[in-house]
Structures are given as structure tokens and as C-alpha cells.
Amino acid sequence: MKILGISCFYHDAAAALVADGVLKAAASEERFTRIKHDPEFPKNAANFCLNKAGIEVGELDYVVFYDKPFTKFDRIFTGYMAQPIKSYKSFLLAAPIWLGRKLWTSQVIEKELGFKKDVLYLTHHLSHAAGAFFGSPFEEAAILTIDGVGEWATASYGVGKNNEIKLFKEMHYPHSLGLLYSAFTYYLGFQVNSAEYKVMGLASYGKPEFQELIVRKLVRVCDDGSIFLNLDYFTFQYAQTMTGKRFEQLLGRPRRESESQIERFHENVAASIQAVTEKIVMKMAAHVREKTQLNRICLSGGVALNATANGKLVKSGLYEDVYAQPAAGDAGGAVGAALYAHYKISGDNKRPQQFFGIGPSFEESEIRDFLISESLPFADKPIDVQLRFLAQKIADGHLVGIFQGAMEFGPRALGFRSIVADPRDNKMKEKINAAVKYREPFRPFAPAVLKKKTKDFFDCNSEAPYMIVNYTVHQDKRSIIPAVTHIDNSSRIQTVSKNDNSVFYQLIEEFGKLTGVPIVLNTSFNLRGYPIVNTPREAVETFCTGGIDFLLLERFILSKTDIAKDIQSKFLLNKKVD
Ligand SMILES: [Fe+2]
């Protein structure tokens, strides 16, 4: 049985293909269209999935959509009707899009892909839940999903057992932890549904001075973790904004202008909403533990991308094992929808899934032809030799772009489309920001560590292959790896095993032999404002535009100093701000 899962029309559109119960391919649309968080129908991602699996669209048994558009429209329409005067502008903007396209998903799928059979629809949180549980290694586990909003649900919990999922309870719009966090993201001058992780990074610098105020005025937190927002302070119910005057009066300052100075006040606000979020997540998780009596939990939904909250949950010991889906946001809903449909229809037993190797990849011959046709000089040596060379260059302080294997699925680069640097250099963060990322100085960089050496540096006793959980750097190691130790001594680690990513593993191992530190700084291969690179051409563009010194394209190495300026200038990208 061949099933295509689709998520789109909100943010982070994606497609995933499951054939005979195996996740064969998955990708986000943004990587093809080069529009960050592209919400549009994922035609490119869907076609990629079909090609990768070697399947024609006519061979698909089902296409499964990750939410129920009519129920979602009901929620949106009901919201507008509750406040028709305030919301008429939003309604005028949204109505044509819903009536023209979003409500007719089956027709869009037929038109865009040529798929003529029935389309199945899952609820949004069931898609999240299925992505988390069926992607996890567990036979049985509790499931907790928390996001902004799906149809009506904003959080849910339940249990997964073998090939079945049962959701027991939901929290409903407008009461939403994801929307609360996004409201603060908006207030702090960052982009909603995109830059929530910046708030998380900023939080580590501040003191949670407003925590008590938030809980007293903005959100009532119940013992079971369910919450009720005081809607007087929010505007998302009826406007294109998240917060307004009352919110600003409460916190005592107007909303921060995007790109303006970040002050102590903003750090404290970020720390406060982060602290409140962590408390709510912990309460929810404790309630789920009590109700399900299970000691493993799977997390999904946008809030499960909050690595600091995930880290707190892991450290609490509330659960023996915590699995956060690598694509916990809406992109992961495509995977969940396809896997859920497979198990439901086939009745097959749950099987382990592999999240590596399912993205776009390029043959060496294809890359070689491209480099030759563009007159780009490159070194062609066995991969072992190349990785030893690059490990030395990293140890010498150079920035290295890595483009090899199949692209990662989810927001994090995991050594297939990464920029890699020396974690020992205190100045490396500034160097990367100046050279490539142009990003805010408060944002941390993360380490990739050999799995077998993880315990030597971090308080992590298991594996963390997806960079989605924060751990603490051992006190005596903080001065050894300052570039990947955040201000609060946390680190969003990636444990690397040979099995998951042999080239990246070998690179880190070689770096470890040279330096005694089996860790590299690993950041995503993109310039600020761009999605992660997808093709060799995009890798070369980012390499030429930013200050990356060496680029590994499969087994070929490009050195910046070997490339003539006029050739480099052909690949320059405009700098964007996100
Ligand atoms: Fe969601």
C-alpha cells in the first residue's frame, strides 16, 4: 500500500511518502521554493517523494491530508462572527483564500498532482500524535501534542500502543500555549510561527521577573496543565496581530520594533514566558503521566520544538524516556497522517522508522558535472582523505560547509546540510554571525558530538540525534567548548552515530583525534532569511556569498581561495532578514 501524506495551508507545508509501512521520503516545500516556512500546497515536495520512492501518482492508494479544512473553517468563521466588527478586515483577507482554495483540498490535490482517488482527512492533532508515536521507537507510550491551533484543538493527550492511537482529551482554541508563546514572540518583535526559538534563546539571558504577572493576568493555569487565556489582552482572535495596547500597558512598554536594540527588559520578558511555558508543559506532562500510568512519552506540535522545555522534562525524571519528534511542527503532520492511515487500513504491527535518508540527495556524477560546467575548481580524493583535510581546517579555525547524503527532515541540520566549525574557539560565534548567519548575537550555536563521547561532556545518558532537547555542559568542560555552551550552560546537542550519518561521524572523529574534543559546532547550511540549501547550486551560492572557507559536496572539496572572484560573483545571493 502506497500513501502520500500532505500538510499545508498554514505554515511549513510538507509531503511524506509511506510505502508498505516504511517512511520512504519526506521533505518540506520551503526547500524547493526557497520561501522560508512556505505554507503553499507542497507540489514540489510531493513530486520529490514520488520520485524518490519510484512511484507514479496513479500507483498511490491514498493521499492523506493532515487536518480537516471544514472544521478549521468553522473555527475561524465562528471566531469572526463572535466579533464581526473587530474582525471584518481579517475576514475580508481570509474569506477569498478559504472559499477559493483551502476548503477544496481534494480538488487542489487532484489539480496539482493528478491524483483522482479519494483523499482521507485526519484531525490536526491526531496527525501530530501519529507522527510522534509512529516515528518513536516505543511499543507503547503516552502522547502529548501542544501547538498553536489545529481545527479547534490546541493540545491533546492520549496513548499509542502498537498500531493504534487513542486521544483522550483536547484543549480548545482560543486557549493555547502555542499562541501564548507566539504572542510574546510577536511582542518581542520577532516573526510569529518562525522565530519562537529566538525567544527561547533570548530567555537564557534574562530573569523571569514577569512570570507572576503573566500567570496572574494573562493566563490561568490549572492543576492538570490546561490553560485559559485572558482574551482581553490578545488580538489574534480577530486581527492579523497577536497583541495590542492592553498587552503593552500590562508589560509597561510598547512592542519592540523588529531589528531594534534588545534590552534587559526584552531578555526578562523572554525569560518570563519561557518559565511559564516550562511550568505548563511540566504540569501537562505530569497529568498525562498520572492518567496513562505510562513511563514513556512522545511529544509533538510546535511547542515540542522548545528544546529548553523538553530538556526540563527529560531532567525531571517524570518519564523514563522522552521522544520529541524531529519535525515536531506542522511539517511532521504529513508523516503522521501517512503512517496513521497505513496502520489503520492495513492493520500491520508498528515498525521502527528511520528519519535519516528520506530527503533529497544528489549523485556524485551529477555534482561533478555541475562543478565542471560552472568552471568551479575542486579536489577529488577519497572521502577519508577529504575528511582528514577538513578536520584539520576546522581545527585551524576555518568554516566548512557540509553537503552530503540525503537532506534532513525537520528544522535542524544534522550533518547532511550543515556549516561546521571549531567549538573550542570563544570567538567562533561572532565569526559565524559575521561571516554567514548575520543573526542576533544572543542566539546559541549547537554541538554535534560523537554518541559514544556524549557523557564526557554533557549530562545526557541517552541519545539525542535530533537537536531537540537541551542538556547541560559539565562544569569542567564549559571552558573547553565555549562556542557551543549557552549563557545558562545549556547545549542543544546532537549525538552522532556511525549508523545515522557515517561521513559526519568520521569528520567529528578526525577532529577529535586532532584536538581531543570529539565535538564540532553544527549550524544549518543557509544564510539568514533563506531555507536550508537543497541543491549543490544553492550550496555553492551560500558558500560564495557567506564567509565559508571550504565546501564538501559529497566527496569533492571546494576551497574559497581557489575560486576566481568573477566566478564567485556569479553565485552571490542577496542578504535577507528574517
Ligand atoms: Fe500544529
XYZ file of C-alpha atoms and ligand atoms in Angstrom:
579
model
C 0.000 0.000 0.000
C 1.356 3.418 -1.002
C 0.273 6.537 0.854
C 1.201 10.179 0.443
C 0.774 12.468 3.467
C 0.326 16.193 2.919
C 0.435 19.149 5.314
C -0.053 22.711 4.082
C -2.016 25.965 4.009
C -0.909 27.160 7.440
C 2.863 27.122 7.673
C 5.677 24.669 6.893
C 3.997 22.716 4.097
C 5.432 19.242 3.601
C 4.865 15.873 1.975
C 5.774 12.363 3.111
C 5.522 9.009 1.404
C 4.902 5.706 3.163
C 5.123 2.516 1.098
C 4.256 -0.819 2.705
C 4.580 0.736 6.120
C 8.023 2.251 5.569
C 8.652 6.007 5.546
C 10.464 6.306 2.232
C 10.642 10.047 1.657
C 9.715 13.344 3.298
C 10.533 16.972 2.610
C 9.362 20.493 3.320
C 8.159 22.654 0.456
C 10.335 25.599 1.543
C 13.474 23.739 0.488
C 12.267 23.667 -3.129
C 10.569 27.051 -3.446
C 13.219 28.822 -1.317
C 10.445 30.575 0.619
C 11.030 30.067 4.348
C 8.126 28.235 6.046
C 6.280 28.161 2.709
C 2.649 27.259 3.513
C 1.509 26.664 -0.086
C 0.478 23.301 -1.487
C 3.685 21.165 -1.448
C 3.693 20.201 -5.098
C 7.489 20.077 -5.314
C 7.851 18.113 -2.088
C 5.133 15.652 -3.168
C 6.749 15.107 -6.564
C 10.116 14.643 -4.886
C 8.607 11.971 -2.582
C 7.065 10.118 -5.528
C 10.346 10.231 -7.478
C 12.434 9.119 -4.519
C 10.166 6.124 -3.926
C 9.942 5.389 -7.668
C 6.151 5.629 -7.614
C 3.787 7.184 -10.162
C 0.918 9.216 -8.777
C -1.535 6.683 -10.266
C 0.033 3.961 -8.106
C -0.818 5.773 -4.873
C -3.596 4.130 -2.907
C -4.372 7.165 -0.768
C -3.451 10.749 -0.214
C -3.989 11.775 3.406
C -4.368 15.378 4.476
C -3.117 16.363 7.930
C -6.179 18.288 9.100
C -9.871 18.833 8.447
C -10.336 22.040 6.489
C -14.091 22.376 7.062
C -13.744 22.063 10.836
C -10.915 24.560 10.759
C -13.006 26.953 8.707
C -15.829 26.505 11.211
C -13.486 27.618 13.981
C -12.220 30.599 12.026
C -15.706 31.636 10.882
C -17.142 31.242 14.400
C -14.339 33.445 15.720
C -15.113 36.150 13.180
C -18.810 36.002 13.880
C -18.180 36.447 17.612
C -16.528 39.802 16.933
C -17.704 40.837 13.470
C -16.752 44.499 13.676
C -13.251 43.957 15.025
C -12.560 41.047 12.714
C -14.004 42.242 9.420
C -10.592 43.159 7.974
C -9.190 39.726 8.781
C -12.340 38.142 7.416
C -12.050 40.033 4.124
C -8.464 38.836 3.797
C -9.149 35.230 4.741
C -12.519 34.544 3.106
C -11.406 34.516 -0.541
C -8.452 32.224 0.252
C -10.666 29.789 2.140
C -13.527 29.834 -0.319
C -11.251 29.777 -3.343
C -8.773 27.106 -2.318
C -8.385 25.945 1.261
C -11.840 24.377 1.522
C -11.383 22.425 -1.696
C -8.306 20.454 -0.709
C -9.303 17.299 -2.604
C -9.703 19.316 -5.788
C -6.383 21.080 -5.210
C -4.686 17.705 -4.764
C -6.256 16.419 -7.978
C -5.312 19.546 -9.889
C -1.743 19.840 -8.578
C -0.804 16.146 -8.544
C -3.287 14.475 -10.865
C -4.478 12.204 -8.031
C -8.045 11.097 -8.758
C -8.910 8.726 -5.900
C -10.373 9.616 -2.505
C -8.443 11.880 -0.197
C -8.545 10.986 3.509
C -8.593 13.620 6.238
C -7.204 13.309 9.747
C -7.592 15.792 12.564
C -4.577 18.040 13.052
C -3.615 16.762 16.482
C -4.091 13.144 15.519
C -1.580 13.777 12.703
C 0.834 15.304 15.236
C 0.244 12.408 17.639
C 0.754 9.801 14.922
C 3.948 11.492 13.697
C 5.297 11.392 17.232
C 4.269 7.882 18.289
C 4.690 6.013 14.996
C 8.040 7.765 14.496
C 9.182 6.818 18.003
C 10.965 3.604 18.949
C 8.317 2.777 21.606
C 5.833 -0.093 21.556
C 3.574 1.745 23.959
C 3.742 5.338 25.150
C 1.818 8.352 26.328
C 1.430 11.069 23.715
C 1.251 14.803 24.305
C 0.713 17.272 21.455
C 0.884 21.036 22.004
C 0.786 23.689 19.301
C -0.809 26.987 18.282
C -4.037 25.571 16.932
C -5.283 22.868 14.583
C -9.007 22.788 13.867
C -10.215 23.583 17.401
C -7.647 21.643 19.391
C -4.565 23.390 20.738
C -3.256 20.459 22.781
C -4.194 16.835 23.259
C -3.054 13.741 25.051
C -3.546 10.051 24.658
C -1.845 6.716 24.314
C -0.170 4.869 21.490
C 0.018 1.093 21.605
C 1.406 -0.944 18.732
C -0.552 0.209 15.660
C -3.237 2.180 17.476
C -3.558 5.655 18.874
C -6.280 6.854 21.200
C -6.538 10.522 22.108
C -8.430 11.078 25.361
C -8.705 14.800 25.814
C -8.170 18.072 23.998
C -7.710 21.681 24.943
C -9.530 24.083 22.629
C -8.964 27.386 20.859
C -8.540 30.200 21.781
C -6.834 28.799 24.869
C -3.479 27.790 23.502
C 0.034 27.551 24.896
C 1.472 27.852 21.370
C -0.479 31.043 20.712
C 0.524 32.438 24.113
C 4.199 31.857 23.256
C 3.670 33.301 19.782
C 2.012 36.382 21.295
C 5.202 37.035 23.230
C 7.268 36.289 20.115
C 5.250 38.995 18.369
C 5.532 41.419 21.281
C 9.309 40.943 21.323
C 9.498 41.956 17.656
C 10.120 38.535 16.130
C 8.240 36.716 13.401
C 5.365 34.528 14.585
C 5.386 30.841 13.553
C 9.036 31.201 12.688
C 11.154 32.852 15.352
C 9.790 31.337 18.556
C 13.187 29.679 19.018
C 14.748 33.152 19.213
C 12.615 33.898 22.263
C 13.833 30.610 23.747
C 17.481 31.570 23.084
C 16.976 35.080 24.479
C 15.264 33.735 27.601
C 18.534 32.342 28.957
C 19.894 35.883 29.336
C 17.044 37.245 31.404
C 15.326 36.886 34.761
C 11.681 35.742 34.799
C 10.504 38.947 36.502
C 7.139 38.972 34.757
C 6.302 35.362 35.412
C 3.945 36.120 38.249
C 2.264 38.909 36.259
C 1.728 36.619 33.268
C 0.101 33.950 35.390
C -1.984 36.481 37.299
C -3.241 38.492 34.344
C -2.741 36.723 31.031
C -3.160 33.012 31.594
C -4.859 30.902 34.226
C -3.034 27.638 34.682
C -4.992 24.693 36.071
C -3.516 21.782 38.001
C -3.808 19.456 35.001
C -1.844 21.914 32.826
C -4.853 23.134 30.889
C -4.880 26.886 30.493
C -7.314 29.737 29.942
C -6.093 32.901 28.261
C -7.499 36.244 29.332
C -8.607 37.294 25.856
C -8.854 40.972 26.835
C -5.101 41.151 26.332
C -4.808 39.421 22.940
C -5.793 40.390 19.404
C -5.119 37.177 17.423
C -8.808 36.192 17.650
C -9.842 38.978 15.312
C -6.767 40.686 13.838
C -3.600 39.944 11.930
C -1.681 40.913 15.064
C -1.178 38.927 18.284
C -1.184 41.598 20.968
C -2.373 45.175 21.297
C -2.431 48.188 23.584
C -3.627 46.418 26.733
C -0.847 43.862 26.492
C 1.678 46.668 26.092
C 0.225 48.587 29.034
C 0.394 45.489 31.186
C 4.084 44.930 30.485
C 4.795 48.640 30.616
C 6.419 49.076 27.216
C 5.359 49.123 23.565
C 6.063 46.198 21.323
C 9.714 46.015 20.265
C 10.350 47.136 16.697
C 11.830 44.360 14.599
C 15.644 44.576 14.395
C 15.780 47.278 17.080
C 18.037 47.085 20.131
C 17.397 44.205 22.507
C 17.466 45.406 26.086
C 17.471 43.829 29.517
C 13.681 44.265 29.570
C 13.252 42.067 26.472
C 15.512 39.395 27.935
C 13.414 39.388 31.096
C 10.149 39.169 29.162
C 11.543 36.235 27.155
C 12.741 34.531 30.347
C 9.298 35.016 31.876
C 7.253 33.463 29.076
C 9.789 30.651 28.798
C 9.469 29.929 32.535
C 5.671 29.988 32.329
C 5.759 27.673 29.311
C 8.021 25.208 31.051
C 5.723 25.124 34.083
C 2.682 24.490 31.897
C 4.430 21.754 29.898
C 5.535 20.093 33.132
C 2.016 20.209 34.538
C 0.572 18.773 31.342
C 3.198 16.030 31.258
C 2.597 15.180 34.929
C -1.149 14.972 34.324
C -0.620 12.699 31.329
C 1.733 10.521 33.397
C -0.910 10.171 36.099
C -3.753 9.450 33.689
C -1.917 7.000 31.443
C 0.373 5.392 34.033
C 2.949 5.075 31.260
C 6.603 5.965 31.745
C 7.422 6.850 28.157
C 6.124 9.904 26.342
C 6.101 11.144 22.743
C 5.898 14.878 22.133
C 4.776 16.722 19.053
C 3.259 20.002 17.885
C 5.169 23.266 17.542
C 5.676 23.657 21.303
C 7.620 20.362 21.277
C 10.324 22.237 19.330
C 11.064 24.094 22.574
C 14.300 22.285 23.384
C 14.646 24.002 26.770
C 11.222 22.814 27.930
C 11.977 19.341 26.549
C 15.271 19.342 28.466
C 13.498 20.239 31.699
C 11.040 17.386 31.145
C 13.858 14.909 30.496
C 15.738 16.075 33.597
C 12.657 15.950 35.795
C 12.710 12.168 35.631
C 8.934 12.194 35.333
C 9.314 9.813 32.420
C 11.923 7.149 31.836
C 12.080 8.060 28.178
C 11.056 11.162 26.240
C 10.819 11.207 22.441
C 10.299 14.539 20.695
C 9.530 14.192 17.016
C 12.346 15.722 14.915
C 9.811 17.551 12.741
C 7.501 18.372 15.649
C 5.893 21.309 13.832
C 3.277 21.050 11.129
C 5.699 19.537 8.584
C 5.735 16.403 10.741
C 1.958 16.183 10.361
C 2.477 14.886 6.823
C 4.455 11.929 8.188
C 1.902 11.303 10.920
C -1.035 11.406 8.520
C 0.559 8.877 6.143
C 1.675 6.483 8.902
C -1.672 6.651 10.699
C -3.558 5.799 7.516
C -1.194 2.912 6.814
C -1.674 1.250 10.210
C -5.390 1.932 10.337
C -6.066 0.456 6.908
C -3.532 -2.379 6.834
C -3.707 -3.463 10.480
C 0.053 -4.093 10.313
C 2.087 -4.086 13.502
C 4.035 -0.952 14.309
C 7.564 -0.984 12.944
C 10.602 1.226 13.563
C 11.002 4.161 11.172
C 14.159 5.853 10.013
C 14.172 9.651 9.839
C 17.556 9.777 8.106
C 18.000 9.151 4.403
C 14.496 10.265 3.421
C 15.296 13.673 1.892
C 16.638 14.846 -1.475
C 20.141 13.690 -2.412
C 22.459 14.060 -5.389
C 24.735 11.640 -7.223
C 28.467 12.342 -7.313
C 28.375 12.335 -11.107
C 25.657 14.985 -11.103
C 27.688 17.191 -8.762
C 30.872 16.712 -10.766
C 29.092 17.698 -13.992
C 27.706 20.795 -12.321
C 31.109 21.871 -10.966
C 32.807 21.368 -14.313
C 30.087 23.175 -16.241
C 30.408 26.174 -13.900
C 34.243 26.169 -14.056
C 34.422 25.649 -10.289
C 37.765 24.083 -9.298
C 37.533 21.174 -6.849
C 39.654 18.497 -5.186
C 38.613 14.938 -5.962
C 40.122 12.494 -3.453
C 38.824 9.541 -1.441
C 36.366 10.634 1.245
C 38.671 9.532 4.119
C 41.407 11.837 2.852
C 38.952 14.673 2.368
C 37.527 14.382 5.874
C 41.003 14.372 7.451
C 41.791 17.518 5.459
C 38.579 19.237 6.567
C 39.017 18.228 10.225
C 42.400 19.983 10.163
C 40.871 23.058 8.540
C 38.149 23.211 11.190
C 40.788 22.898 13.910
C 42.645 25.780 12.231
C 39.566 27.982 12.661
C 38.010 27.717 9.193
C 34.302 27.407 8.429
C 33.322 24.321 6.464
C 30.094 23.691 4.567
C 28.916 20.083 4.511
C 26.590 18.883 1.755
C 26.354 15.107 1.594
C 23.796 12.332 1.730
C 20.051 12.859 1.892
C 18.748 16.089 3.390
C 17.373 16.053 6.931
C 13.620 16.277 7.559
C 12.688 18.884 10.171
C 14.046 22.286 11.044
C 17.502 21.202 12.244
C 20.546 20.475 10.099
C 22.107 17.241 11.278
C 25.314 16.998 9.312
C 23.883 16.500 5.848
C 23.345 20.212 5.109
C 25.427 21.849 7.847
C 28.047 24.504 8.427
C 30.665 23.182 10.798
C 33.237 24.992 12.957
C 35.543 24.651 15.956
C 33.571 24.636 19.238
C 36.705 25.441 21.267
C 37.063 28.960 19.933
C 35.423 31.564 22.131
C 35.146 33.956 19.184
C 33.601 31.423 16.790
C 30.032 32.550 17.446
C 30.850 36.121 16.397
C 32.844 34.826 13.444
C 29.955 32.738 12.094
C 27.484 35.529 12.689
C 29.663 37.973 10.795
C 30.516 35.545 8.004
C 27.354 33.589 7.305
C 24.421 33.910 9.607
C 24.202 37.661 10.275
C 21.991 36.641 13.126
C 21.314 38.076 16.551
C 24.270 37.622 18.906
C 22.116 36.120 21.677
C 21.274 33.005 19.674
C 23.272 29.947 20.681
C 25.043 27.525 18.392
C 24.703 23.815 18.950
C 27.227 20.988 19.106
C 27.328 17.658 17.303
C 29.116 15.112 19.481
C 30.115 11.512 18.889
C 27.421 9.489 20.617
C 29.946 7.366 22.492
C 31.588 10.513 23.958
C 28.416 12.370 24.931
C 28.598 11.606 28.664
C 32.123 13.023 28.857
C 30.813 16.496 28.082
C 27.065 16.637 28.751
C 24.565 15.375 31.318
C 22.931 13.193 28.689
C 22.711 9.492 29.351
C 20.848 8.507 26.232
C 20.981 9.502 22.602
C 19.786 12.851 21.256
C 20.075 12.549 17.489
C 17.714 15.396 16.520
C 18.918 18.507 18.369
C 15.570 18.950 20.038
C 16.460 18.588 23.731
C 18.716 20.849 25.798
C 21.246 19.306 28.142
C 23.835 20.865 30.459
C 27.547 21.055 29.692
C 29.656 19.583 32.536
C 31.203 22.338 34.598
C 34.788 21.342 33.835
C 34.085 21.232 30.089
C 32.451 24.638 29.646
C 35.720 26.440 29.044
C 36.759 23.749 26.533
C 33.738 24.219 24.261
C 32.663 27.836 24.854
C 31.245 28.328 21.334
C 28.511 25.752 21.960
C 27.879 26.448 25.646
C 24.940 28.816 26.030
C 24.886 31.574 28.640
C 22.975 29.285 31.035
C 25.435 26.399 30.366
C 22.859 24.532 28.309
C 23.506 22.980 24.936
C 21.068 21.713 22.309
C 23.144 18.674 21.455
C 23.105 16.253 18.548
C 24.564 12.837 19.297
C 26.030 11.367 16.135
C 26.304 7.663 15.424
C 28.045 5.952 12.525
C 24.811 4.308 11.576
C 22.865 7.560 11.244
C 25.489 9.607 9.414
C 28.819 7.907 8.703
C 30.505 10.831 6.917
C 29.653 13.324 9.652
C 30.677 10.786 12.286
C 34.050 10.321 10.631
C 34.605 14.067 10.335
C 33.948 14.577 14.055
C 36.100 11.577 14.907
C 39.011 13.018 12.896
C 38.517 16.392 14.584
C 38.550 14.591 17.940
C 41.843 12.870 17.091
C 43.442 16.227 16.286
C 42.085 18.195 19.221
C 40.952 15.776 21.931
C 37.427 17.222 21.524
C 35.060 14.880 19.644
C 32.616 17.702 19.011
C 32.003 20.221 16.242
C 29.813 23.291 16.181
C 26.962 22.442 13.815
C 24.676 25.064 12.349
C 22.293 24.841 9.432
C 23.630 25.420 5.920
C 21.839 28.610 4.966
C 22.189 32.346 5.051
C 19.881 34.253 7.365
C 16.389 34.501 5.874
C 16.890 31.549 3.494
C 15.785 27.953 3.972
C 18.493 25.292 4.302
C 20.216 24.627 0.960
C 18.695 21.850 -1.094
C 20.813 21.580 -4.256
C 24.564 21.726 -4.981
C 23.977 25.069 -6.719
C 22.349 26.524 -3.594
C 25.246 25.173 -1.511
C 27.724 26.944 -3.812
C 25.658 30.155 -3.689
C 25.702 30.168 0.113
C 29.397 29.233 0.108
C 30.268 32.108 -2.255
C 28.027 34.701 -0.571
C 28.970 33.964 3.032
C 32.348 33.533 4.671
C 32.568 29.753 4.397
C 36.150 28.714 3.601
C 35.702 25.144 2.366
C 32.769 23.230 0.959
C 32.327 19.468 0.884
C 29.940 18.387 -1.891
C 29.703 14.624 -1.478
C 33.398 13.707 -1.836
C 34.512 16.883 -3.667
C 36.056 19.833 -1.851
C 35.914 23.441 -2.985
C 38.323 25.970 -1.438
C 37.249 29.601 -1.459
C 40.743 30.839 -2.232
C 40.901 28.675 -5.379
C 37.801 30.218 -6.917
C 38.315 33.323 -9.038
C 36.354 36.380 -7.902
C 34.437 36.670 -11.186
C 33.222 33.078 -10.832
C 32.274 33.657 -7.185
C 30.320 36.753 -8.181
C 28.052 34.638 -10.418
C 26.741 32.864 -7.325
C 26.104 35.784 -4.985
C 22.776 35.881 -3.135
C 21.036 38.920 -1.720
C 21.206 39.161 2.025
C 17.794 38.803 3.612
C 16.451 39.430 7.070
C 14.007 37.008 8.645
Fe 0.206 22.031 14.513
